[in-house]
Short mmCIF file of C-alpha atoms in Angstrom, two decimals:
data_model
loop_
_atom_site.label_atom_id
_atom_site.label_comp_id
_atom_site.label_asym_id
_atom_site.label_seq_id
_atom_site.Cartn_x
_atom_site.Cartn_y
_atom_site.Cartn_z
CA UNK A 1 -154.66 -127.68 66.14
CA UNK A 2 -152.32 -125.51 64.09
CA UNK A 3 -153.38 -124.16 60.74
CA UNK A 4 -151.81 -125.53 57.54
CA UNK A 5 -151.51 -124.11 54.04
CA UNK A 6 -153.15 -125.08 50.77
CA UNK A 7 -150.21 -124.66 48.42
CA UNK A 8 -151.84 -125.88 45.21
CA UNK A 9 -155.32 -126.63 43.92
CA UNK A 10 -156.42 -128.60 40.88
CA UNK A 11 -159.90 -129.62 39.72
CA UNK A 12 -161.59 -131.55 36.93
CA UNK A 13 -165.28 -130.72 36.88
CA UNK A 14 -168.31 -129.82 34.80
CA UNK A 15 -166.56 -126.47 34.29
CA UNK A 16 -163.31 -126.01 32.35
CA UNK A 17 -161.34 -125.78 35.58
CA UNK A 18 -157.99 -126.99 34.25
CA UNK A 19 -157.51 -123.86 32.17
CA UNK A 20 -156.67 -120.31 33.18
CA UNK A 21 -159.05 -117.50 34.15
CA UNK A 22 -161.28 -119.98 35.97
CA UNK A 23 -163.35 -117.44 37.89
CA UNK A 24 -164.10 -115.49 34.70
CA UNK A 25 -165.27 -118.54 32.71
CA UNK A 26 -167.87 -120.18 34.96
CA UNK A 27 -171.18 -121.08 33.34
CA UNK A 28 -174.33 -122.28 35.17
CA UNK A 29 -175.78 -125.68 34.28
CA UNK A 30 -179.46 -126.08 35.17
CA UNK A 31 -181.22 -127.57 32.13
CA UNK A 32 -179.90 -131.14 32.26
CA UNK A 33 -180.34 -133.42 35.26
CA UNK A 34 -177.01 -135.26 34.77
CA UNK A 35 -173.82 -133.30 34.09
CA UNK A 36 -170.61 -134.81 32.72
CA UNK A 37 -167.14 -133.59 33.66
CA UNK A 38 -164.99 -131.90 31.03
CA UNK A 39 -162.15 -134.39 30.73
CA UNK A 40 -158.59 -133.64 29.59
CA UNK A 41 -156.75 -135.57 26.86
CA UNK A 42 -155.61 -138.43 29.05
CA UNK A 43 -152.93 -139.76 26.69
CA UNK A 44 -150.92 -136.61 27.41
CA UNK A 45 -150.57 -137.78 31.03
CA UNK A 46 -151.13 -141.55 31.11
CA UNK A 47 -149.65 -144.29 28.86
CA UNK A 48 -152.36 -145.53 26.42
CA UNK A 49 -152.01 -149.14 27.61
CA UNK A 50 -152.89 -148.04 31.14
CA UNK A 51 -155.76 -145.76 30.09
CA UNK A 52 -157.75 -148.75 28.83
CA UNK A 53 -157.65 -150.37 32.26
CA UNK A 54 -158.53 -147.25 34.26
CA UNK A 55 -162.01 -146.17 35.26
CA UNK A 56 -163.02 -142.56 34.80
CA UNK A 57 -162.50 -141.63 38.43
CA UNK A 58 -158.95 -143.04 38.42
CA UNK A 59 -158.10 -141.15 35.23
CA UNK A 60 -159.56 -137.87 36.49
CA UNK A 61 -157.73 -138.23 39.80
CA UNK A 62 -154.42 -139.13 38.18
CA UNK A 63 -154.48 -135.97 36.08
CA UNK A 64 -155.82 -133.67 38.82
CA UNK A 65 -153.19 -134.93 41.28
CA UNK A 66 -150.48 -134.46 38.62
CA UNK A 67 -151.48 -130.79 38.22
CA UNK A 68 -151.63 -130.27 42.00
CA UNK A 69 -148.16 -131.71 42.61
CA UNK A 70 -146.67 -129.84 39.65
CA UNK A 71 -148.08 -126.50 40.82
CA UNK A 72 -146.72 -127.07 44.34
CA UNK A 73 -143.32 -128.16 42.99
CA UNK A 74 -143.55 -131.45 44.86
CA UNK A 75 -142.34 -134.71 43.31
CA UNK A 76 -142.99 -137.01 46.27
CA UNK A 77 -145.67 -136.12 48.83
CA UNK A 78 -145.27 -137.36 52.39
CA UNK A 79 -148.80 -138.78 52.30
CA UNK A 80 -151.59 -139.42 49.80
CA UNK A 81 -155.12 -139.10 51.19
CA UNK A 82 -158.24 -139.42 49.03
CA UNK A 83 -161.92 -138.99 49.86
CA UNK A 84 -164.67 -140.55 47.77
CA UNK A 85 -168.35 -141.21 48.24
CA UNK A 86 -168.93 -143.86 45.57
CA UNK A 87 -165.41 -145.00 44.72
CA UNK A 88 -164.76 -146.83 41.45
CA UNK A 89 -168.41 -147.37 40.56
CA UNK A 90 -167.76 -148.27 36.91
CA UNK A 91 -165.55 -151.25 37.78
CA UNK A 92 -167.94 -152.29 40.55
CA UNK A 93 -170.76 -152.44 38.02
CA UNK A 94 -168.60 -154.36 35.53
CA UNK A 95 -167.69 -156.90 38.21
CA UNK A 96 -171.29 -157.43 39.30
CA UNK A 97 -172.39 -157.77 35.67
CA UNK A 98 -169.66 -160.39 35.23
CA UNK A 99 -170.95 -162.29 38.25
CA UNK A 100 -174.49 -162.37 36.81
CA UNK A 101 -173.53 -163.08 33.18
CA UNK A 102 -171.16 -165.92 34.16
CA UNK A 103 -173.45 -167.42 36.81
CA UNK A 104 -170.81 -166.75 39.49
CA UNK A 105 -168.24 -168.94 37.71
CA UNK A 106 -164.98 -168.33 35.81
CA UNK A 107 -164.65 -164.75 36.99
CA UNK A 108 -161.61 -162.66 36.13
CA UNK A 109 -160.41 -160.77 39.21
CA UNK A 110 -159.43 -157.55 37.39
CA UNK A 111 -162.69 -155.65 37.77
CA UNK A 112 -162.99 -156.72 41.41
CA UNK A 113 -159.43 -155.59 42.21
CA UNK A 114 -160.06 -152.22 40.54
CA UNK A 115 -163.51 -151.75 42.09
CA UNK A 116 -162.32 -151.07 45.63
CA UNK A 117 -162.60 -147.50 46.89
CA UNK A 118 -158.86 -147.21 47.63
CA UNK A 119 -157.93 -147.93 44.00
CA UNK A 120 -157.59 -144.20 43.32
CA UNK A 121 -155.06 -143.51 46.09
CA UNK A 122 -153.23 -146.71 45.19
CA UNK A 123 -152.97 -145.85 41.49
CA UNK A 124 -151.65 -142.36 42.27
CA UNK A 125 -149.02 -143.90 44.56
CA UNK A 126 -148.05 -146.48 41.93
CA UNK A 127 -147.64 -143.76 39.32
CA UNK A 128 -145.39 -141.77 41.65
CA UNK A 129 -143.66 -144.82 43.15
CA UNK A 130 -144.62 -143.31 46.48
CA UNK A 131 -144.44 -145.64 49.52
CA UNK A 132 -145.66 -143.08 52.04
CA UNK A 133 -148.86 -143.05 54.14
CA UNK A 134 -151.78 -143.89 51.84
CA UNK A 135 -155.37 -143.63 53.02
CA UNK A 136 -158.89 -143.42 51.62
CA UNK A 137 -161.96 -141.96 53.36
CA UNK A 138 -165.45 -143.04 52.34
CA UNK A 139 -167.80 -140.74 54.26
CA UNK A 140 -170.39 -139.63 51.68
CA UNK A 141 -170.47 -135.83 51.43
CA UNK A 142 -167.79 -135.25 54.08
CA UNK A 143 -165.17 -137.51 52.47
CA UNK A 144 -162.98 -134.59 51.35
CA UNK A 145 -163.30 -132.89 54.73
CA UNK A 146 -162.07 -136.05 56.48
CA UNK A 147 -159.15 -136.20 54.04
CA UNK A 148 -158.19 -132.59 54.72
CA UNK A 149 -158.58 -133.12 58.47
CA UNK A 150 -156.28 -136.15 58.31
CA UNK A 151 -153.76 -134.13 56.28
CA UNK A 152 -153.84 -131.42 58.95
CA UNK A 153 -153.31 -134.02 61.68
CA UNK A 154 -150.41 -135.64 59.81
CA UNK A 155 -148.68 -132.27 59.51
CA UNK A 156 -149.43 -131.17 63.08
CA UNK A 157 -148.10 -134.48 64.44
CA UNK A 158 -144.86 -134.09 62.52
CA UNK A 159 -145.54 -137.13 60.34
CA UNK A 160 -145.57 -135.13 57.10
CA UNK A 161 -144.71 -131.73 55.64
CA UNK A 162 -146.53 -131.93 52.30
CA UNK A 163 -149.67 -134.01 51.82
CA UNK A 164 -151.56 -134.69 48.60
CA UNK A 165 -155.23 -134.64 49.61
CA UNK A 166 -158.21 -134.78 47.31
CA UNK A 167 -161.60 -136.13 46.42
CA UNK A 168 -163.20 -137.84 43.45
CA UNK A 169 -166.51 -139.30 42.28
CA UNK A 170 -167.73 -140.59 38.93
CA UNK A 171 -171.10 -141.40 37.38
CA UNK A 172 -172.27 -144.74 36.05
CA UNK A 173 -175.30 -145.41 33.90
CA UNK A 174 -176.89 -147.90 36.29
CA UNK A 175 -176.50 -145.75 39.41
CA UNK A 176 -177.92 -142.76 37.55
CA UNK A 177 -180.93 -144.90 36.57
CA UNK A 178 -181.46 -145.87 40.21
CA UNK A 179 -181.11 -142.26 41.36
CA UNK A 180 -183.77 -141.25 38.85
CA UNK A 181 -186.08 -144.00 40.08
CA UNK A 182 -185.80 -142.99 43.75
CA UNK A 183 -186.06 -139.26 42.92
CA UNK A 184 -182.55 -138.40 44.09
CA UNK A 185 -182.11 -136.78 40.68
CA UNK A 186 -184.65 -134.24 39.45
CA UNK A 187 -187.27 -135.23 36.92
CA UNK A 188 -187.01 -133.72 33.44
CA UNK A 189 -190.31 -131.93 34.09
CA UNK A 190 -188.70 -130.03 37.01
CA UNK A 191 -186.03 -128.48 34.80
CA UNK A 192 -184.57 -125.94 34.49
CA UNK A 193 -183.72 -126.09 38.17
CA UNK A 194 -184.08 -123.12 40.48
CA UNK A 195 -181.24 -123.60 42.93
CA UNK A 196 -182.09 -120.84 45.37
CA UNK A 197 -185.89 -120.98 45.46
CA UNK A 198 -186.68 -124.56 44.55
CA UNK A 199 -190.14 -125.98 45.22
CA UNK A 200 -189.22 -129.47 43.97
CA UNK A 201 -187.08 -132.24 45.39
CA UNK A 202 -184.12 -133.93 43.76
CA UNK A 203 -180.84 -132.53 42.44
CA UNK A 204 -178.83 -132.17 39.26
CA UNK A 205 -176.05 -134.75 39.53
CA UNK A 206 -172.45 -134.01 38.61
CA UNK A 207 -169.00 -135.55 38.98
CA UNK A 208 -165.36 -134.53 39.27
CA UNK A 209 -162.02 -134.73 41.03
CA UNK A 210 -160.30 -132.08 43.14
CA UNK A 211 -156.78 -132.32 44.58
CA UNK A 212 -154.74 -130.09 46.85
CA UNK A 213 -151.24 -130.07 48.26
CA UNK A 214 -151.53 -129.22 51.94
CA UNK A 215 -148.27 -128.04 53.44
CA UNK A 216 -146.70 -127.18 56.76
CA UNK A 217 -145.19 -123.96 55.42
CA UNK A 218 -146.50 -121.09 53.33
CA UNK A 219 -145.03 -120.80 49.84
CA UNK A 220 -145.19 -118.15 47.13
CA UNK A 221 -147.93 -120.24 45.46
CA UNK A 222 -150.08 -120.64 48.58
CA UNK A 223 -153.81 -120.15 48.03
CA UNK A 224 -155.15 -120.13 51.58
CA UNK A 225 -154.61 -121.10 55.16
CA UNK A 226 -156.72 -124.09 56.22
CA UNK A 227 -157.78 -122.97 59.68
CA UNK A 228 -160.23 -125.59 60.87
CA UNK A 229 -162.82 -128.22 59.90
CA UNK A 230 -165.97 -129.38 61.69
CA UNK A 231 -167.99 -132.46 60.70
CA UNK A 232 -171.35 -133.58 62.12
CA UNK A 233 -173.33 -136.51 60.80
CA UNK A 234 -176.65 -135.15 62.07
CA UNK A 235 -177.70 -131.56 62.68
CA UNK A 236 -181.30 -130.68 63.42
CA UNK A 237 -182.69 -127.71 61.52
CA UNK A 238 -183.11 -125.68 64.71
CA UNK A 239 -179.47 -126.41 65.59
CA UNK A 240 -177.97 -125.30 62.27
CA UNK A 241 -177.22 -121.72 63.30
CA UNK A 242 -175.66 -122.75 66.62
CA UNK A 243 -173.61 -125.39 64.78
CA UNK A 244 -172.06 -122.59 62.72
CA UNK A 245 -171.76 -120.04 65.54
CA UNK A 246 -170.05 -122.53 67.87
CA UNK A 247 -167.57 -123.48 65.18
CA UNK A 248 -166.68 -119.84 64.54
CA UNK A 249 -166.38 -119.20 68.29
CA UNK A 250 -163.86 -122.05 68.55
CA UNK A 251 -161.78 -120.09 66.05
CA UNK A 252 -162.22 -116.75 67.87
CA UNK A 253 -164.52 -115.42 65.16
CA UNK A 254 -168.10 -114.16 64.98
CA UNK A 255 -170.42 -114.27 61.98
CA UNK A 256 -169.47 -110.66 61.24
CA UNK A 257 -165.83 -111.71 60.74
CA UNK A 258 -166.75 -113.99 57.83
CA UNK A 259 -166.23 -112.08 54.59
CA UNK A 260 -167.81 -114.74 52.37
CA UNK A 261 -169.86 -117.84 53.09
CA UNK A 262 -170.19 -120.49 50.37
CA UNK A 263 -173.38 -122.54 50.70
CA UNK A 264 -174.19 -125.81 48.98
CA UNK A 265 -177.65 -125.00 47.56
CA UNK A 266 -178.53 -128.02 45.40
CA UNK A 267 -182.09 -127.27 44.28
CA UNK A 268 -183.54 -129.91 46.62
CA UNK A 269 -186.34 -128.10 48.44
CA UNK A 270 -186.33 -130.40 51.49
CA UNK A 271 -182.62 -130.15 52.37
CA UNK A 272 -181.77 -126.64 51.14
CA UNK A 273 -183.64 -125.16 54.11
CA UNK A 274 -180.44 -125.68 56.15
CA UNK A 275 -178.67 -123.19 53.90
CA UNK A 276 -181.58 -120.75 54.10
CA UNK A 277 -181.24 -120.89 57.90
CA UNK A 278 -177.50 -120.29 57.62
CA UNK A 279 -178.02 -117.24 55.41
CA UNK A 280 -179.93 -115.48 58.17
CA UNK A 281 -176.87 -115.17 60.41
CA UNK A 282 -174.63 -113.71 57.67
CA UNK A 283 -176.44 -110.50 56.63
CA UNK A 284 -173.18 -108.58 56.22
CA UNK A 285 -171.21 -111.33 54.46
CA UNK A 286 -171.00 -112.10 50.76
CA UNK A 287 -173.31 -115.12 50.35
CA UNK A 288 -172.34 -117.48 47.54
CA UNK A 289 -173.53 -120.75 46.05
CA UNK A 290 -171.83 -123.15 43.62
CA UNK A 291 -173.74 -126.35 42.77
CA UNK A 292 -175.37 -124.66 39.76
CA UNK A 293 -171.80 -124.77 38.41
CA UNK A 294 -170.71 -128.25 39.52
CA UNK A 295 -173.86 -130.28 40.09
CA UNK A 296 -174.46 -132.23 43.30
CA UNK A 297 -172.44 -135.34 44.14
CA UNK A 298 -170.80 -136.89 47.17
CA UNK A 299 -167.61 -134.85 46.96
CA UNK A 300 -168.97 -131.67 45.36
CA UNK A 301 -167.36 -129.76 48.23
CA UNK A 302 -164.06 -130.37 46.44
CA UNK A 303 -165.24 -127.97 43.75
CA UNK A 304 -166.26 -125.35 46.32
CA UNK A 305 -162.91 -125.66 48.13
CA UNK A 306 -161.09 -125.23 44.82
CA UNK A 307 -163.16 -122.15 43.93
CA UNK A 308 -162.76 -120.71 47.45
CA UNK A 309 -158.97 -121.03 47.10
CA UNK A 310 -159.07 -119.01 43.88
CA UNK A 311 -161.41 -116.42 45.39
CA UNK A 312 -159.01 -115.84 48.29
CA UNK A 313 -155.92 -115.77 46.10
CA UNK A 314 -157.38 -113.50 43.42
CA UNK A 315 -159.53 -111.46 45.84
CA UNK A 316 -162.40 -111.69 43.37
CA UNK A 317 -165.93 -113.11 43.67
CA UNK A 318 -167.61 -114.21 40.40
CA UNK A 319 -171.00 -112.55 39.88
CA UNK A 320 -172.45 -115.91 38.84
CA UNK A 321 -171.97 -117.23 42.41
CA UNK A 322 -173.50 -114.33 44.32
CA UNK A 323 -176.75 -114.70 46.26
CA UNK A 324 -176.81 -111.22 47.82
CA UNK A 325 -175.20 -107.95 46.79
CA UNK A 326 -172.65 -107.69 49.61
CA UNK A 327 -169.14 -107.04 48.34
CA UNK A 328 -166.01 -106.86 50.44
CA UNK A 329 -162.89 -104.91 49.55
CA UNK A 330 -160.76 -107.46 51.37
CA UNK A 331 -161.61 -111.14 51.59
CA UNK A 332 -159.85 -112.59 54.62
CA UNK A 333 -162.12 -115.34 56.02
CA UNK A 334 -164.20 -117.68 53.87
CA UNK A 335 -166.53 -120.28 55.39
CA UNK A 336 -167.77 -123.31 53.43
CA UNK A 337 -170.94 -125.10 54.55
CA UNK A 338 -172.07 -128.31 52.89
CA UNK A 339 -174.23 -131.40 53.41
CA UNK A 340 -175.87 -134.04 51.23
CA UNK A 341 -179.61 -134.52 51.61
CA UNK A 342 -179.56 -133.08 55.13
CA UNK A 343 -176.87 -135.47 56.41
CA UNK A 344 -173.11 -135.23 56.98
CA UNK A 345 -172.79 -131.52 57.62
CA UNK A 346 -169.35 -129.97 57.25
CA UNK A 347 -167.79 -126.58 57.88
CA UNK A 348 -164.41 -125.57 56.46
CA UNK A 349 -162.74 -122.29 57.42
CA UNK A 350 -160.18 -120.81 55.03
CA UNK A 351 -158.13 -117.68 55.65
CA UNK A 352 -156.24 -115.42 53.28
CA UNK A 353 -152.45 -115.84 53.33
#
């Protein structure tokens, strides 16, 4: 499959990622077990009457996609592809509460209509009056990777030249309560979290939306070349290194050709051992981590892809992300490795343009 280009990148996250000098203004977050995204002033982008009817994930995605399209100079993408793990959770909760409170009678359909996972892609298309290919992937932690893979396929097959692809996930009070009860989220007593050498289970939960314009051709704004993506639902711990090596071999690379590897250390002792295994085969690469900046959530890899794009474009690695002391004069190949709780492993290979 031919490589495509990431021609713009936009992100709403726990960090102030909509402003300039992003790599210089990253701050770790490890003392709270639930992190909220820094949201823009929505009324500057969305009519007030519409804002009231939009869930947080729809609002974040509308603004992030607006920035991505504007940066790429694209008014109408040839496709809109969105990945999400939890979808419009707020409206889903409102609908279910309505069902219970009204004893399953006299229900208004609004919350149900807006609770479906493809609401985000649909709302973006409605805002743009875009009638092109519109698709949503719901594949937990590899939702963004499936969206990018589909974008690459659309371009390679000649179906599209510029694709808006992105990911989004929001928090809701009830789901956060459930995650605390089943120990998905760290207990208060386990804070502050040690992301790299954790002895406790559970993660710090975040949220956010990341959008990219993936194009057939390189432009003056291009961030990176999207070389290849590999997704595996299950990888045994003793297979992790071969999983990575085989992927690199498919792209005519060895581990020594990777200038920086970005690992999804989440502070969960049980599942982070995959990343520890991966570190062993990259002794000469810059080893980075990022979830102390974004929190863990289904599409946290959107944040790492956004940061990787800036690292390649600016040729600068933030100190706050470094695990080891390896520094490269030229950053040409960046590998992203992510999973969620030991499942849905993904590898994304980006190359400097």
